[in-house]
Tab-separated table of C-alpha atoms in Angstrom:
chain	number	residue	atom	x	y	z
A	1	UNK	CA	77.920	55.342	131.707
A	2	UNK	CA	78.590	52.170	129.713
A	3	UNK	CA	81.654	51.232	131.898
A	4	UNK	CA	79.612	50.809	134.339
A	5	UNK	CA	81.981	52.410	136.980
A	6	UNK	CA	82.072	55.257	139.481
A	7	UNK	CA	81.680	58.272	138.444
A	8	UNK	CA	81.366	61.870	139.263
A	9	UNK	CA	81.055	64.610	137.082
A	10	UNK	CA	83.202	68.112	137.916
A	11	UNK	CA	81.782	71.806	136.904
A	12	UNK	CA	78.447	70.694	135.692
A	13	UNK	CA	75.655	68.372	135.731
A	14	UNK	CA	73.130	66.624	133.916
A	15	UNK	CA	69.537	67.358	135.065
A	16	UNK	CA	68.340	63.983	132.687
A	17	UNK	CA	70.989	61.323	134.699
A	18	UNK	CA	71.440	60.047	138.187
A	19	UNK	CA	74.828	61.221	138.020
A	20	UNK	CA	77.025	63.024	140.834
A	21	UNK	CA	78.178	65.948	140.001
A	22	UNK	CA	80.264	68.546	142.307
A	23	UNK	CA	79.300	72.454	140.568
A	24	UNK	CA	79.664	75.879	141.332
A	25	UNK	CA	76.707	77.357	143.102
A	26	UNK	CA	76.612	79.570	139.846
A	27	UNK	CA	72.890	81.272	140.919
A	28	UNK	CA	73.990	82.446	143.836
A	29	UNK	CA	77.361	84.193	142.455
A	30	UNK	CA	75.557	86.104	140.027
A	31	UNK	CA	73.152	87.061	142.712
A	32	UNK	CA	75.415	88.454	145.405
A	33	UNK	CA	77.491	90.271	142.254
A	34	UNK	CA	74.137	91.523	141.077
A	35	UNK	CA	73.258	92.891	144.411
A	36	UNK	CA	76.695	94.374	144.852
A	37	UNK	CA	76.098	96.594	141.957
A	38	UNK	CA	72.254	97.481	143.203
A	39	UNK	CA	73.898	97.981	146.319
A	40	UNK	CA	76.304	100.627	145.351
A	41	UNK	CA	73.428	102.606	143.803
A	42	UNK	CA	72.971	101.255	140.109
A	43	UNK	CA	69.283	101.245	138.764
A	44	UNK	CA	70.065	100.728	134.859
A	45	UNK	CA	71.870	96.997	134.766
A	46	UNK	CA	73.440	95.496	131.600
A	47	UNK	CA	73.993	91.190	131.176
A	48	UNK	CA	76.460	90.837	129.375
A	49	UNK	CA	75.348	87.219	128.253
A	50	UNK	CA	77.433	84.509	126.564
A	51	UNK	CA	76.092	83.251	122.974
A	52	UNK	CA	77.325	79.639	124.383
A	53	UNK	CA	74.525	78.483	126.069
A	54	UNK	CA	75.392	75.827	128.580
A	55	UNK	CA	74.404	75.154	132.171
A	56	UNK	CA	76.902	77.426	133.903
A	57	UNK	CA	75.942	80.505	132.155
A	58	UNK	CA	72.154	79.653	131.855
A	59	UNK	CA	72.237	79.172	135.506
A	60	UNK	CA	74.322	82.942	136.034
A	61	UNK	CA	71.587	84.563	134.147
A	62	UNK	CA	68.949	83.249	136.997
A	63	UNK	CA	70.775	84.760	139.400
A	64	UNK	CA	71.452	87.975	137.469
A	65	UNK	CA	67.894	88.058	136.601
A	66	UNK	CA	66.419	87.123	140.701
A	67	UNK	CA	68.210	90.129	141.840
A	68	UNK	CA	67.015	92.796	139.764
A	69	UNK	CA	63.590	91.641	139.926
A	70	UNK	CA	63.734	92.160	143.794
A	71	UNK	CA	64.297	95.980	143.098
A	72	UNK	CA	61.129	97.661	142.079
A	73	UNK	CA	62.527	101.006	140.038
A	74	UNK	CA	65.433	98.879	138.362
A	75	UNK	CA	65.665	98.607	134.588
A	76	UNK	CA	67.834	95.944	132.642
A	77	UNK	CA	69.023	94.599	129.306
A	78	UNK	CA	71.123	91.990	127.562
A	79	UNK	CA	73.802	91.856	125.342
A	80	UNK	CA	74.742	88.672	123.874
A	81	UNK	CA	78.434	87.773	122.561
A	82	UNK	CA	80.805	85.105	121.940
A	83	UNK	CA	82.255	83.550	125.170
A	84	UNK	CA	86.119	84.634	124.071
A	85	UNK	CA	88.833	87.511	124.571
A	86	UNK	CA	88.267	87.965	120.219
A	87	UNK	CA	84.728	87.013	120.239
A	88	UNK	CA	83.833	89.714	122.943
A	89	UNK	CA	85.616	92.062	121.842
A	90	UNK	CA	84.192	92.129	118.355
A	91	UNK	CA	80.437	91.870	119.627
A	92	UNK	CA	80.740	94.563	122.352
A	93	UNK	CA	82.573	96.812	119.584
A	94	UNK	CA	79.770	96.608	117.466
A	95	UNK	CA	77.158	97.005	119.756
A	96	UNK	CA	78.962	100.302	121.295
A	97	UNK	CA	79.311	101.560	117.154
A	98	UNK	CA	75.507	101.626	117.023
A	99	UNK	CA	75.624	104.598	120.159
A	100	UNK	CA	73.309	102.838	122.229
A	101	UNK	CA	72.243	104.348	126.040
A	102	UNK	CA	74.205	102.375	127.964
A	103	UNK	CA	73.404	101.014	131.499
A	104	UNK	CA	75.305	102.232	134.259
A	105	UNK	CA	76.584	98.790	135.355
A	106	UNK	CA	77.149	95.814	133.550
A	107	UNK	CA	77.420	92.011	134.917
A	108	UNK	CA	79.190	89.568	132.918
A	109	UNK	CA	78.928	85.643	132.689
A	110	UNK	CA	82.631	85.348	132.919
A	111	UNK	CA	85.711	87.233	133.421
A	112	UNK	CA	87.124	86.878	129.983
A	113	UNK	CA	83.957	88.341	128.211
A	114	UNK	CA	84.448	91.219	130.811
A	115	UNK	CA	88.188	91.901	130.192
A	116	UNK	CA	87.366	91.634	126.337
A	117	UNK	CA	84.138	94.046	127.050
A	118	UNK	CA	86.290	96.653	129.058
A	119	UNK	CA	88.954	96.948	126.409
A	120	UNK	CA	86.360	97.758	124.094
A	121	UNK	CA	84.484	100.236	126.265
A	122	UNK	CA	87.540	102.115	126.643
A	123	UNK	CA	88.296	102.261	122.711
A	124	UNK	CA	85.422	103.961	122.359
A	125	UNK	CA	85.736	106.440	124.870
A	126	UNK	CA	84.414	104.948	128.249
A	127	UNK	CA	85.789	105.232	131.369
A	128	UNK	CA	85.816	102.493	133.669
A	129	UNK	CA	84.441	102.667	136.119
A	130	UNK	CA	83.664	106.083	135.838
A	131	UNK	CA	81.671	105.978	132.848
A	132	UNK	CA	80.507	101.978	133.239
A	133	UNK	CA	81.122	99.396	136.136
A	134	UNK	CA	81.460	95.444	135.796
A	135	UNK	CA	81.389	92.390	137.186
A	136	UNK	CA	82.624	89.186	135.935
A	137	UNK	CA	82.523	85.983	136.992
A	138	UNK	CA	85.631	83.055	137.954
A	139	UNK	CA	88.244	85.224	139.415
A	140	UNK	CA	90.869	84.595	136.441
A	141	UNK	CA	94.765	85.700	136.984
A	142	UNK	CA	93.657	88.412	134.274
A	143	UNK	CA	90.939	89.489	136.032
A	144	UNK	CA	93.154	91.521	138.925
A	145	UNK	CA	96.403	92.488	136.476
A	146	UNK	CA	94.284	94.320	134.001
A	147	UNK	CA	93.366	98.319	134.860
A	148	UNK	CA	90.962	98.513	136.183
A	149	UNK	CA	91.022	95.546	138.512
A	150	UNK	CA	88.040	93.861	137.989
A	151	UNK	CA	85.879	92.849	140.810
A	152	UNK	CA	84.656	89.356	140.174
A	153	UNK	CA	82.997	86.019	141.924
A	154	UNK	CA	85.513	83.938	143.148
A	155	UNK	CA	84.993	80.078	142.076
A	156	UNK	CA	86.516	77.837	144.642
A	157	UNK	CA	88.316	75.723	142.633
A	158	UNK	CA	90.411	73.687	145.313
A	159	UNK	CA	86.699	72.898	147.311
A	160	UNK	CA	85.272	71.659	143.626
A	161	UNK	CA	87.911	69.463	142.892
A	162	UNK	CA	88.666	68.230	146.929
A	163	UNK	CA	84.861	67.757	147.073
A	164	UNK	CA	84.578	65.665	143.782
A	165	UNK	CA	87.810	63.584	145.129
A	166	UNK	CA	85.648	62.774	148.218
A	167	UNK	CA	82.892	61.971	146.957
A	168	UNK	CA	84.333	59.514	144.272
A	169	UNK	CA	85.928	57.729	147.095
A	170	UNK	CA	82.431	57.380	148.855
A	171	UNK	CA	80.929	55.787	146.223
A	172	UNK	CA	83.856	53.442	145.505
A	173	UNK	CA	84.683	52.637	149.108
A	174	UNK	CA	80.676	51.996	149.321
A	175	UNK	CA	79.043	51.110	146.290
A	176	UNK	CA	76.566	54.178	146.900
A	177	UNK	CA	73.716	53.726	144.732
A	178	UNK	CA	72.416	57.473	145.533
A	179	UNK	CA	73.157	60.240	143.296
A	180	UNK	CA	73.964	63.725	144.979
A	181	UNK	CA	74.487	67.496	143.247
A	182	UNK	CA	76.686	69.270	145.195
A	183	UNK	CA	76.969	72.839	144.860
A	184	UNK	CA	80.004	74.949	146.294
A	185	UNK	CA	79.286	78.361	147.216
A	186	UNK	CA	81.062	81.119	145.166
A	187	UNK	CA	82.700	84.801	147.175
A	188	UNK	CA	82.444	88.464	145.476
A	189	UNK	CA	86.024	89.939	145.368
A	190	UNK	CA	85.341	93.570	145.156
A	191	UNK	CA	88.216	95.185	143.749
A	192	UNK	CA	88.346	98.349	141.540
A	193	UNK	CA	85.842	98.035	138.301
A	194	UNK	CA	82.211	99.224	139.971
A	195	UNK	CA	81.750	102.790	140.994
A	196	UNK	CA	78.989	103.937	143.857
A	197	UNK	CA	76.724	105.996	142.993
């Protein structure tokens, strides 16, 4: 802000600033991967919620939580753990040690804490989806070479960053004094990690 030149900010936003910002429409994603799972039958939801808070994941857990509030008989919890492959790992492993009744389905904030969650799952004896489905979230390479393939939001990455290019240019080309939040919509990629009841 102190140069004093345009600027738009990519992947987030600051709700405090008169800032552009180009973000993923992160509410929505976890809502239409939410409702994939109620869709397919699940009643008994697990978030599996990052420990980072920052806007991205905040914002996933809105969405999580606006779909399974629009189902009457469906129950849910929260697990919280670190945001990487180690730090996943680790916290899901421990929470699966203490036994616990598992949900049926789980939706995670990102595609690395579900890969992580998954490989834990299945060291203790869970089959996936059999046993326990998933979500994730971002669509990483990993997310379709590990077994199962793990259906996941797709972020559009080349829209985020061709948006945030065009809008730069606007306010450069025209000294636009108006701040806009543009939010690009996310797609569900449905591939082999949820099972229908």
């Amino acid at each position: 802000l102190k140069l004093n030149c345009p600027l738009v900010i990519l992947d987030s936003y600051f709700i405090k600033s008169h800032i552009d910002s180009v973000a993923i429409n992160n509410r929505q994603g976890a809502y239409i991967a939410t409702k994939y799972l109620l869709d397919c039958g699940h009643r008994h939801l697990g978030h599996i919620a990052s420990s980072v808070n920052i806007n991205n994941f905040s914002e996933r857990r809105e969405g999580f939580v606006k779909a399974v509030s629009e189902v009457p008989d469906c129950d849910w919890s929260e697990i919280h753990t670190i945001s990487t492959q180690d730090g996943a790992y680790v916290d899901m492993s421990r929470y699966l040690d203490e036994n616990p009744k598992l949900p049926t389905a789980f939706f995670a904030d990102n595609d690395i804490i579900a890969v992580s969650c998954i490989r834990a799952l299945k060291e203790h004896g869970y089959s996936i989806p059999g046993d326990v489905s998933i979500v994730g979230f971002d669509d990483l390479p990993m997310s379709y070479v590990t077994s199962p393939k793990l259906t996941t939001v797709r972020v559009q990455k080349e829209a985020l960053g061709g948006r945030a290019v065009v809008r730069l240019l606007e306010k450069i080309e025209e000294d636009d004094a108006v701040s806009e939040v543009i939010t690009i919509g996310t797609n569900l990629i449905v591939r082999d990690s949820v099972k229908l009841l």
